[in-house]
Short mmCIF file of C-alpha atoms and ligand atoms in Angstrom, two decimals:
data_model
loop_
_atom_site.label_atom_id
_atom_site.label_comp_id
_atom_site.label_asym_id
_atom_site.label_seq_id
_atom_site.Cartn_x
_atom_site.Cartn_y
_atom_site.Cartn_z
CA MET Z 1 111.57 115.89 67.50
CA LEU Z 2 111.20 113.19 64.88
CA GLN Z 3 110.01 109.94 66.39
CA SER Z 4 112.18 107.88 64.05
CA GLN Z 5 115.21 109.54 65.68
CA LEU Z 6 114.30 108.61 69.26
CA PHE Z 7 116.96 106.57 71.04
CA SER Z 8 114.37 104.31 72.66
CA LYS Z 9 111.52 102.26 71.24
CA THR Z 10 108.37 101.00 72.88
CA THR Z 11 108.51 97.39 74.02
CA LYS Z 12 106.20 94.68 75.28
CA ASN Z 13 108.99 92.93 77.18
CA LEU Z 14 109.28 93.63 80.86
CA PRO Z 15 112.22 92.64 83.06
CA GLU Z 16 111.47 89.63 85.23
CA GLY Z 17 109.83 90.46 88.53
CA GLU Z 18 108.91 94.04 87.63
CA THR Z 19 105.50 94.28 89.26
CA ALA Z 20 105.14 98.01 89.87
CA LYS Z 21 102.73 99.69 87.48
CA ASN Z 22 104.76 102.90 87.24
CA ALA Z 23 107.90 101.01 86.22
CA GLN Z 24 106.02 98.71 83.85
CA LEU Z 25 104.48 101.61 81.93
CA LEU Z 26 107.65 103.68 81.90
CA ILE Z 27 109.74 100.73 80.70
CA LYS Z 28 107.21 99.75 78.00
CA ALA Z 29 107.13 103.33 76.77
CA GLY Z 30 110.94 103.57 76.73
CA PHE Z 31 111.20 106.28 79.38
CA ILE Z 32 113.34 104.28 81.79
CA ASN Z 33 115.39 101.11 81.80
CA LYS Z 34 115.82 98.79 84.75
CA SER Z 35 119.43 98.32 85.75
CA SER Z 36 118.76 96.26 88.89
CA ALA Z 37 116.17 96.21 91.68
CA GLY Z 38 115.55 99.82 92.69
CA VAL Z 39 118.08 101.16 90.17
CA TYR Z 40 116.91 102.68 86.90
CA SER Z 41 118.42 104.57 83.98
CA PHE Z 42 116.50 107.56 82.72
CA LEU Z 43 116.35 107.40 78.94
CA PRO Z 44 115.99 110.62 76.91
CA LEU Z 45 112.17 110.60 77.12
CA GLY Z 46 112.20 109.93 80.85
CA LEU Z 47 114.83 112.56 81.46
CA ARG Z 48 112.66 115.16 79.73
CA VAL Z 49 109.95 114.46 82.31
CA LEU Z 50 112.38 114.42 85.23
CA ASN Z 51 113.91 117.73 84.14
CA LYS Z 52 110.46 119.33 84.05
CA ILE Z 53 109.69 118.08 87.54
CA ASN Z 54 113.05 119.43 88.74
CA GLN Z 55 112.43 122.77 87.06
CA ILE Z 56 109.09 123.24 88.83
CA ILE Z 57 110.74 122.38 92.14
CA ARG Z 58 113.63 124.79 91.42
CA GLU Z 59 111.31 127.67 90.62
CA GLU Z 60 109.42 127.29 93.87
CA MET Z 61 112.59 126.80 95.93
CA ASN Z 62 114.10 129.94 94.38
CA ALA Z 63 110.86 131.78 95.14
CA ILE Z 64 111.34 131.20 98.88
CA GLY Z 65 114.94 132.35 98.80
CA GLY Z 66 116.62 128.99 98.28
CA GLU Z 67 120.01 129.09 96.55
CA GLU Z 68 120.98 126.02 94.58
CA LEU Z 69 124.27 124.24 95.25
CA LEU Z 70 125.64 120.74 94.83
CA LEU Z 71 127.10 118.69 97.65
CA PRO Z 72 129.25 115.56 97.29
CA SER Z 73 127.79 112.06 97.39
CA LEU Z 74 130.91 110.62 99.00
CA VAL Z 75 130.84 111.68 102.61
CA GLN Z 76 133.79 110.74 104.76
CA ARG Z 77 133.26 108.71 107.93
CA LYS Z 78 134.33 111.57 110.24
CA TYR Z 79 131.23 113.58 109.27
CA TRP Z 80 128.86 110.80 110.20
CA GLU Z 81 130.72 110.13 113.40
CA LYS Z 82 130.25 113.74 114.51
CA SER Z 83 126.49 113.47 114.27
CA GLY Z 84 126.45 109.91 115.58
CA ARG Z 85 125.04 108.51 112.37
CA TRP Z 86 127.86 106.26 111.18
CA ASP Z 87 127.00 103.05 113.01
CA VAL Z 88 123.33 103.75 113.42
CA ASP Z 89 122.33 105.07 110.06
CA ILE Z 90 125.02 104.91 107.42
CA ILE Z 91 125.61 101.22 107.72
CA TYR Z 92 121.94 100.45 108.05
CA LYS Z 93 120.57 103.08 105.71
CA THR Z 94 122.91 103.03 102.75
CA GLY Z 95 124.56 99.71 103.47
CA ALA Z 96 127.09 100.98 101.02
CA VAL Z 97 130.31 102.13 102.53
CA ILE Z 98 133.04 102.80 100.06
CA ASN Z 99 136.27 101.59 101.44
CA GLN Z 100 139.13 103.38 99.81
CA ARG Z 101 141.78 101.62 101.85
CA VAL Z 102 142.80 99.57 98.84
CA LEU Z 103 143.37 102.74 96.87
CA ARG Z 104 145.43 104.82 99.23
CA GLY Z 105 145.19 106.01 102.79
CA ASP Z 106 142.49 104.77 105.11
CA PHE Z 107 139.55 106.87 104.13
CA GLU Z 108 136.11 105.47 104.57
CA TYR Z 109 133.11 107.07 102.97
CA GLY Z 110 129.42 106.67 103.35
CA LEU Z 111 127.27 107.31 100.31
CA GLY Z 112 125.14 110.27 101.29
CA TRP Z 113 121.54 109.36 102.03
CA THR Z 114 120.79 112.90 103.25
CA HIS Z 115 123.17 115.83 103.79
CA GLU Z 116 122.65 117.57 107.12
CA GLU Z 117 126.23 116.79 108.11
CA VAL Z 118 127.90 118.16 105.00
CA VAL Z 119 125.79 121.29 104.90
CA GLY Z 120 126.05 121.83 108.66
CA ASP Z 121 129.81 121.82 108.32
CA ILE Z 122 129.71 124.31 105.45
CA ALA Z 123 127.37 126.59 107.40
CA ARG Z 124 130.06 126.94 110.06
CA HIS Z 125 132.30 128.64 107.50
CA PHE Z 126 129.81 131.19 106.24
CA ILE Z 127 127.53 131.99 109.14
CA GLN Z 128 129.23 134.04 111.82
CA SER Z 129 126.80 136.74 112.80
CA TYR Z 130 123.05 137.25 113.13
CA LYS Z 131 123.46 139.39 110.02
CA ASP Z 132 124.28 136.24 108.04
CA LEU Z 133 120.89 134.74 108.93
CA PRO Z 134 118.50 133.47 107.71
CA LYS Z 135 119.89 131.45 104.80
CA ALA Z 136 118.56 128.60 102.69
CA VAL Z 137 120.35 126.33 100.24
CA TYR Z 138 119.16 123.32 98.28
CA GLN Z 139 120.37 120.73 95.84
CA ILE Z 140 118.91 118.14 93.51
CA GLN Z 141 121.16 115.14 93.92
CA THR Z 142 121.37 111.37 93.68
CA LYS Z 143 120.89 109.60 97.00
CA PHE Z 144 121.63 106.02 97.94
CA ARG Z 145 119.77 103.85 100.40
CA ALA Z 146 119.86 100.14 101.14
CA GLU Z 147 116.12 99.71 100.75
CA ALA Z 148 115.35 96.11 101.69
CA ARG Z 149 112.34 95.80 99.42
CA ALA Z 150 112.86 97.76 96.24
CA GLN Z 151 109.86 96.47 94.31
CA ALA Z 152 107.88 99.63 93.77
CA GLY Z 153 109.67 100.94 90.70
CA LEU Z 154 110.52 104.62 90.96
CA LEU Z 155 108.60 104.86 94.22
CA ARG Z 156 111.40 103.15 96.13
CA GLY Z 157 114.81 103.33 94.58
CA ARG Z 158 118.09 102.18 96.04
CA GLU Z 159 119.45 105.06 94.01
CA PHE Z 160 117.08 107.98 93.55
CA LEU Z 161 116.95 111.72 93.14
CA MET Z 162 116.22 113.99 96.08
CA LYS Z 163 115.75 117.70 96.33
CA ASP Z 164 116.99 118.61 99.78
CA LEU Z 165 116.69 122.15 101.09
CA TYR Z 166 118.36 123.25 104.33
CA SER Z 167 117.54 126.45 106.16
CA PHE Z 168 119.49 128.28 108.89
CA HIS Z 169 117.97 130.60 111.47
CA ALA Z 170 118.84 132.74 114.46
CA ASN Z 171 115.84 131.63 116.50
CA THR Z 172 112.92 129.23 116.64
CA GLU Z 173 110.35 131.84 115.59
CA ASP Z 174 112.25 132.48 112.40
CA LEU Z 175 112.55 128.74 111.72
CA ASN Z 176 108.82 128.37 112.36
CA SER Z 177 107.86 131.07 109.90
CA TYR Z 178 110.24 129.73 107.24
CA TYR Z 179 108.84 126.24 107.84
CA GLN Z 180 105.37 127.55 107.01
CA LEU Z 181 106.75 129.27 103.92
CA ALA Z 182 108.32 125.97 102.82
CA ILE Z 183 105.01 124.15 103.37
CA GLY Z 184 103.37 126.78 101.14
CA ALA Z 185 106.02 126.26 98.46
CA TYR Z 186 105.54 122.49 98.63
CA LYS Z 187 101.79 122.90 98.18
CA LYS Z 188 102.44 124.95 95.05
CA ILE Z 189 104.91 122.42 93.72
CA PHE Z 190 102.59 119.45 94.11
CA LYS Z 191 99.69 121.39 92.64
CA ARG Z 192 101.78 122.28 89.58
CA LEU Z 193 102.80 118.63 89.31
CA GLY Z 194 99.15 117.58 89.26
CA LEU Z 195 99.37 115.85 92.63
CA GLY Z 196 96.87 116.42 95.41
CA ALA Z 197 99.18 116.05 98.40
CA ILE Z 198 97.80 115.90 101.95
CA VAL Z 199 99.95 117.57 104.61
CA THR Z 200 100.30 114.85 107.24
CA GLU Z 201 101.85 114.84 110.69
CA ALA Z 202 104.52 112.21 111.16
CA GLY Z 203 107.28 111.17 113.55
CA GLY Z 204 110.71 112.74 113.32
CA GLY Z 205 112.70 109.55 112.75
CA ALA Z 206 116.43 110.07 113.08
CA PHE Z 207 116.09 113.85 113.17
CA THR Z 208 113.77 115.26 115.74
CA LYS Z 209 111.39 114.40 118.55
CA GLU Z 210 108.86 116.93 117.23
CA TYR Z 211 106.31 115.99 114.60
CA THR Z 212 107.42 116.48 111.03
CA HIS Z 213 105.12 117.01 108.07
CA GLU Z 214 104.84 114.64 105.17
CA PHE Z 215 103.16 115.34 101.85
CA GLN Z 216 101.09 112.28 101.09
CA VAL Z 217 99.34 111.37 97.83
CA LEU Z 218 96.48 108.91 98.25
CA ASN Z 219 97.22 105.89 96.09
CA PRO Z 220 96.91 102.11 96.54
CA ALA Z 221 100.56 101.73 95.48
CA GLY Z 222 101.66 103.75 98.50
CA GLU Z 223 103.60 102.04 101.26
CA ASP Z 224 102.38 104.45 103.95
CA VAL Z 225 98.97 104.53 105.58
CA ILE Z 226 97.49 107.85 106.66
CA TYR Z 227 94.46 108.70 108.78
CA TYR Z 228 92.85 111.84 107.46
CA CYS Z 229 89.64 113.73 108.07
CA ARG Z 230 87.27 114.17 105.16
CA GLN Z 231 86.20 117.60 106.40
CA CYS Z 232 89.13 119.38 108.01
CA ASP Z 233 92.87 119.32 107.39
CA PHE Z 234 93.63 116.73 110.09
CA SER Z 235 95.93 114.01 108.84
CA GLN Z 236 98.39 111.74 110.66
CA ASN Z 237 100.67 108.95 109.55
CA LYS Z 238 99.64 105.52 110.87
CA GLU Z 239 102.86 105.38 112.89
CA ILE Z 240 101.75 108.18 115.20
CA TYR Z 241 97.97 108.24 114.66
CA ASN Z 242 95.97 109.12 117.74
CA ALA Z 243 92.21 109.59 117.28
CA SER Z 244 91.99 111.99 120.21
CA ALA Z 245 94.28 114.45 118.40
CA HIS Z 246 91.43 115.14 115.95
CA LYS Z 247 89.75 118.08 117.63
CA ASN Z 248 88.82 120.51 114.84
CA CYS Z 249 85.55 118.97 113.72
CA ASN Z 250 83.33 115.87 113.82
CA GLY Z 251 84.32 114.76 110.35
CA GLU Z 252 84.81 111.10 109.56
CA ILE Z 253 88.39 109.79 109.68
CA LYS Z 254 89.46 107.60 106.78
CA SER Z 255 92.55 105.49 106.56
CA GLU Z 256 94.13 104.96 103.15
CA SER Z 257 97.37 103.97 101.51
CA ALA Z 258 99.46 106.92 100.39
CA ILE Z 259 102.78 107.77 98.78
CA GLU Z 260 105.07 110.12 100.71
CA VAL Z 261 106.35 112.57 98.10
CA GLY Z 262 107.83 115.14 100.46
CA ASN Z 263 108.83 115.60 104.08
CA VAL Z 264 109.76 118.71 106.07
CA PHE Z 265 111.63 118.68 109.38
CA LYS Z 266 112.49 121.16 112.10
CA LEU Z 267 115.98 120.01 113.00
CA GLY Z 268 116.65 122.51 115.76
CA THR Z 269 120.30 122.43 116.82
CA LYS Z 270 121.13 118.72 116.43
CA PHE Z 271 123.49 119.27 113.51
CA SER Z 272 124.74 122.74 114.34
CA GLU Z 273 125.79 121.34 117.69
CA ALA Z 274 127.59 118.42 116.07
CA PHE Z 275 129.41 120.75 113.68
CA ASN Z 276 129.74 123.69 116.00
CA ALA Z 277 127.82 126.03 113.72
CA GLN Z 278 127.41 129.16 115.85
CA TYR Z 279 126.66 132.82 115.27
CA LEU Z 280 127.11 135.98 117.32
CA ASP Z 281 123.85 137.68 118.26
CA LYS Z 282 123.28 141.44 118.67
CA ASN Z 283 124.71 141.36 122.16
CA GLY Z 284 127.85 139.56 121.06
CA ASN Z 285 126.78 136.22 122.58
CA LYS Z 286 127.41 132.91 120.82
CA ASN Z 287 124.37 130.86 119.85
CA LEU Z 288 123.84 127.66 117.91
CA VAL Z 289 122.33 128.08 114.47
CA ILE Z 290 118.82 126.61 114.20
CA MET Z 291 118.17 124.40 111.19
CA GLY Z 292 115.34 123.01 109.11
CA SER Z 293 115.46 120.41 106.33
CA TYR Z 294 112.99 119.84 103.54
CA GLY Z 295 112.97 116.91 101.08
CA ILE Z 296 111.17 115.95 97.89
CA GLY Z 297 111.94 112.91 95.75
CA PRO Z 298 111.68 113.95 92.06
CA THR Z 299 112.04 110.36 90.82
CA ARG Z 300 109.43 109.15 93.30
CA VAL Z 301 107.25 112.05 92.14
CA MET Z 302 107.60 110.81 88.55
CA GLY Z 303 106.52 107.31 89.60
CA THR Z 304 103.64 108.78 91.61
CA ILE Z 305 102.38 110.79 88.64
CA VAL Z 306 102.33 107.62 86.55
CA GLU Z 307 100.49 105.72 89.31
CA GLN Z 308 97.92 108.52 89.48
CA TYR Z 309 97.50 109.12 85.76
CA ASN Z 310 97.19 106.04 83.60
CA ASP Z 311 94.65 103.77 81.95
CA GLU Z 312 94.76 100.32 80.35
CA LYS Z 313 96.52 101.80 77.32
CA GLY Z 314 99.29 103.75 78.96
CA ILE Z 315 100.37 106.92 80.71
CA ILE Z 316 98.39 110.20 80.77
CA TRP Z 317 100.91 112.97 81.62
CA PRO Z 318 99.74 116.25 83.11
CA GLU Z 319 100.83 119.03 80.73
CA SER Z 320 103.26 120.51 83.24
CA VAL Z 321 105.58 117.50 83.11
CA ALA Z 322 104.79 115.83 79.78
CA PRO Z 323 107.89 115.07 77.65
CA PHE Z 324 106.21 116.89 74.74
CA LYS Z 325 103.02 118.90 74.61
CA VAL Z 326 101.87 117.62 71.22
CA HIS Z 327 102.15 114.22 69.55
CA LEU Z 328 101.71 114.72 65.81
CA ILE Z 329 100.97 111.53 63.91
CA GLU Z 330 100.81 111.06 60.18
CA LEU Z 331 98.85 108.03 59.01
CA GLY Z 332 99.66 106.58 55.59
CA ASP Z 333 102.59 107.22 53.28
CA SER Z 334 100.99 109.44 50.66
CA PRO Z 335 103.03 112.52 49.68
CA ALA Z 336 100.04 114.78 50.42
CA VAL Z 337 99.80 113.49 54.00
CA LYS Z 338 103.55 113.80 54.50
CA LYS Z 339 103.54 117.36 53.19
CA ALA Z 340 100.63 118.45 55.38
CA ALA Z 341 102.02 116.76 58.48
CA SER Z 342 105.56 118.09 58.12
CA GLY Z 343 104.16 121.59 57.47
CA LEU Z 344 102.10 121.36 60.64
CA TYR Z 345 105.17 120.10 62.51
CA GLN Z 346 107.00 123.31 61.56
CA THR Z 347 104.02 125.48 62.47
CA ILE Z 348 103.42 123.98 65.90
CA GLY Z 349 107.10 123.77 66.74
CA GLN Z 350 108.22 127.15 65.46
CA LYS Z 351 105.25 129.51 65.16
CA LEU Z 352 103.42 128.22 68.22
CA ASP Z 353 106.69 127.40 69.99
CA MET Z 354 105.46 124.12 71.42
CA GLU Z 355 107.30 120.86 71.99
CA VAL Z 356 106.16 118.37 69.36
CA LEU Z 357 106.98 114.73 68.85
CA TYR Z 358 106.31 113.98 65.18
CA ASP Z 359 105.61 110.36 64.31
CA GLU Z 360 106.77 110.22 60.68
CA ARG Z 361 107.68 106.53 60.83
CA SER Z 362 106.31 104.20 58.20
CA ALA Z 363 104.44 101.97 60.60
CA SER Z 364 100.85 100.78 60.78
CA ALA Z 365 98.13 103.06 62.12
CA GLY Z 366 97.51 100.61 64.96
CA GLU Z 367 101.14 100.64 66.03
CA LYS Z 368 101.39 104.43 65.92
CA LEU Z 369 98.17 105.05 67.83
CA ASN Z 370 99.04 102.42 70.45
CA ASP Z 371 102.44 103.98 70.97
CA ALA Z 372 100.82 107.39 71.33
CA ASP Z 373 98.48 106.09 74.03
CA LEU Z 374 101.39 104.45 75.84
CA PHE Z 375 103.53 107.64 75.72
CA GLY Z 376 100.70 109.71 77.16
CA ILE Z 377 101.53 113.06 75.52
CA PRO Z 378 98.61 115.42 76.33
CA TRP Z 379 97.55 116.41 72.78
CA ARG Z 380 97.35 113.93 69.90
CA ILE Z 381 97.02 115.30 66.39
CA VAL Z 382 96.39 113.01 63.44
CA ILE Z 383 96.87 113.85 59.77
CA SER Z 384 95.56 111.27 57.31
CA GLU Z 385 93.90 111.01 53.87
CA LYS Z 386 90.61 111.26 55.75
CA THR Z 387 91.45 114.50 57.55
CA LEU Z 388 92.89 116.01 54.35
CA ALA Z 389 89.68 115.19 52.46
CA ALA Z 390 87.70 116.99 55.15
CA LYS Z 391 90.23 119.90 55.12
CA LYS Z 392 90.51 119.46 58.88
CA ILE Z 393 92.92 118.26 61.57
CA GLU Z 394 92.01 115.51 64.03
CA VAL Z 395 92.72 116.41 67.63
CA LYS Z 396 92.29 114.36 70.79
CA LYS Z 397 93.36 114.94 74.34
CA ARG Z 398 94.99 111.87 75.86
CA SER Z 399 92.67 112.22 78.85
CA GLU Z 400 89.54 112.25 76.68
CA LYS Z 401 87.84 109.55 74.64
CA THR Z 402 86.66 111.17 71.42
CA PRO Z 403 88.66 113.04 68.80
CA GLN Z 404 87.38 116.18 67.11
CA LEU Z 405 87.94 117.53 63.62
CA ILE Z 406 88.97 121.19 63.58
CA THR Z 407 90.70 123.76 61.37
CA GLN Z 408 94.29 124.89 61.77
CA THR Z 409 93.18 128.25 63.16
CA GLN Z 410 91.02 126.51 65.76
CA LEU Z 411 93.96 124.26 66.61
CA ALA Z 412 96.23 127.20 67.42
CA LYS Z 413 93.57 128.58 69.79
CA LEU Z 414 92.95 125.19 71.39
CA LEU Z 415 96.60 124.56 72.14
CA LYS Z 416 97.26 127.99 73.66
P1 ATP J 501 110.22 106.39 103.20
O1 ATP J 501 109.54 106.51 104.52
O2 ATP J 501 109.28 106.28 102.05
O3 ATP J 501 111.29 105.34 103.19
P2 ATP J 501 111.80 108.55 104.08
O4 ATP J 501 110.85 109.16 105.04
O5 ATP J 501 112.90 107.72 104.60
O6 ATP J 501 111.01 107.76 102.96
P3 ATP J 501 113.05 111.09 103.63
O7 ATP J 501 114.33 110.85 104.30
O8 ATP J 501 112.02 111.90 104.30
O9 ATP J 501 112.42 109.71 103.16
O10 ATP J 501 113.38 111.64 102.18
C1 ATP J 501 112.77 112.77 101.58
C2 ATP J 501 112.03 112.40 100.32
O11 ATP J 501 112.86 111.63 99.45
C3 ATP J 501 110.83 111.52 100.57
O12 ATP J 501 109.73 112.29 100.93
C4 ATP J 501 110.66 110.86 99.21
O13 ATP J 501 109.98 111.73 98.32
C5 ATP J 501 112.08 110.69 98.74
N1 ATP J 501 112.56 109.33 98.97
C6 ATP J 501 112.97 108.78 100.15
N2 ATP J 501 113.37 107.52 99.99
C7 ATP J 501 113.21 107.24 98.67
C8 ATP J 501 113.46 106.09 97.87
N3 ATP J 501 113.96 104.98 98.39
N4 ATP J 501 113.19 106.16 96.54
C9 ATP J 501 112.69 107.29 96.00
N5 ATP J 501 112.44 108.39 96.70
C10 ATP J 501 112.69 108.38 98.02
MG1 MG J 502 110.23 110.92 105.17
#
C-alpha cells in the first residue's frame, strides 16, 4: 500500500479529555477516531489490526469445533424477561432500550450486551436428542453497555466488539471437558496475540454461583486487581480473593492491576431452563441442555496490546497483529532512490508476499521516521542516497534501537 493513498494521517491533536494511552497512540497514528466517550470508529489502519486479531480468534475457535454465526443486536424484551434480565441487567447494563412504539406496534428491544438468551432460544430448535450434542457456536459482534466511566479508550467501550462462544452439552462432565478445551484455546489465542494472560478465578456475576475464569494481563492501565502466586498457577480476582485458598506451594502472593481480556463461564441450566432447551437422552428421558459461555473482547485486546507494547515514540505491534509487516521508507526525492525503493516495494510485496506500507511521500526524513515509529510496524526499511552508495538496505526492527545495513539477499532471509 502506498502511504500517500492512506485515508488517515498522523496527528498531534487529541480529543479533549482523552487520557488513555492506548487511545492517544491509536488516534495520533490514525488507527481509530473518537466518536464519543467509549465509542470509537476503526479507520482502515485500525481495522487491519482488528481483523487480524479476529482471525486468530476464529482459527482457534474453529479448532475446538466452534461454528461461526451472527446473532442480532436488537433483542426483544420478551427474551430478557424469560431469563429475568430485563429489569435487572438490560436497563442497568446497556441503559439503552430501543423503544419502537413510535414506529409501529409496541415492541421494546434491549441492545444485546451478551447473547445467552438469543442462543438459548435457537438451541431449542436444533437440539432434540443426545445425538445432537455437544455443539458449539460463536460470533464476533458489536456489544453495547452503559459503562459509567468510559475513560480507558478501547479497554472500556460503551460499544465494543466481543467474541462470544456458547457450548451445549448433555452432562456436566462433557461441559467440564469442553471448558478445559476452551481454556486451552484461549491460552493459544493470547499467546499468538503476544499477551501473557494469567488464568484467574473470579465470581460468576449474573451467570453462575460457581467460580468463572478470567484471562488477565498484568498492566497498570487495568481496572481489575488480581492476587497471583509467583511460583504456581494460583490467581484470584480481588473480588473473591481468599489467601487460604492458596494451597499448592509457599510462593509469594502479589497483587497487581490487570486487564481482563477474556472470561469463561459454566452456565449450567440457567438459560436452557428459561428457554426450555431440552434433549432426549438414551433412555428417552427429557433433560435440560447444559451450557457454557466464553467471551473475548477483540477491541479491548487491541487496546491491551497497545498498552503492553509502546515507547515514548509510539506503538510497537507484535508481528501477528501488525497492520503491515514491513514499512518501506524512501528518503529524498532523487530518481535513483525512487527507482530502488519502488523496485524493492514490488519485490517484498509480490515475490516475498509480505504486506508492505511504502512511504513514497515527499516529506522530510524527520516526519517520515517519526510517523514510522508512531505506526509501530515491525520491520522498518530505509532506502536513501546513503544506502544506495553503500549498495545496501537499512533495516531496523521497531522493537530494537540500532539499524543494520544488509544486502537484498540477506533481507529476504531476515524477513522470512
Ligand atoms: P468488566 O468486568 O471489565 O466490565 P465483564 O466481566 O463485564 O468486563 P464479560 O461480560 O465477561 O465482561 O465480557 C467478556 C469480554 O468482553 C471481557 O472479558 C472483555 O474482554 C470484553 N469486554 C467486556 N466489557 C467491555 C467493554 N466495556 N469494552 C471492551 N471490552 C469489553
Ligand atoms: Mg468478565
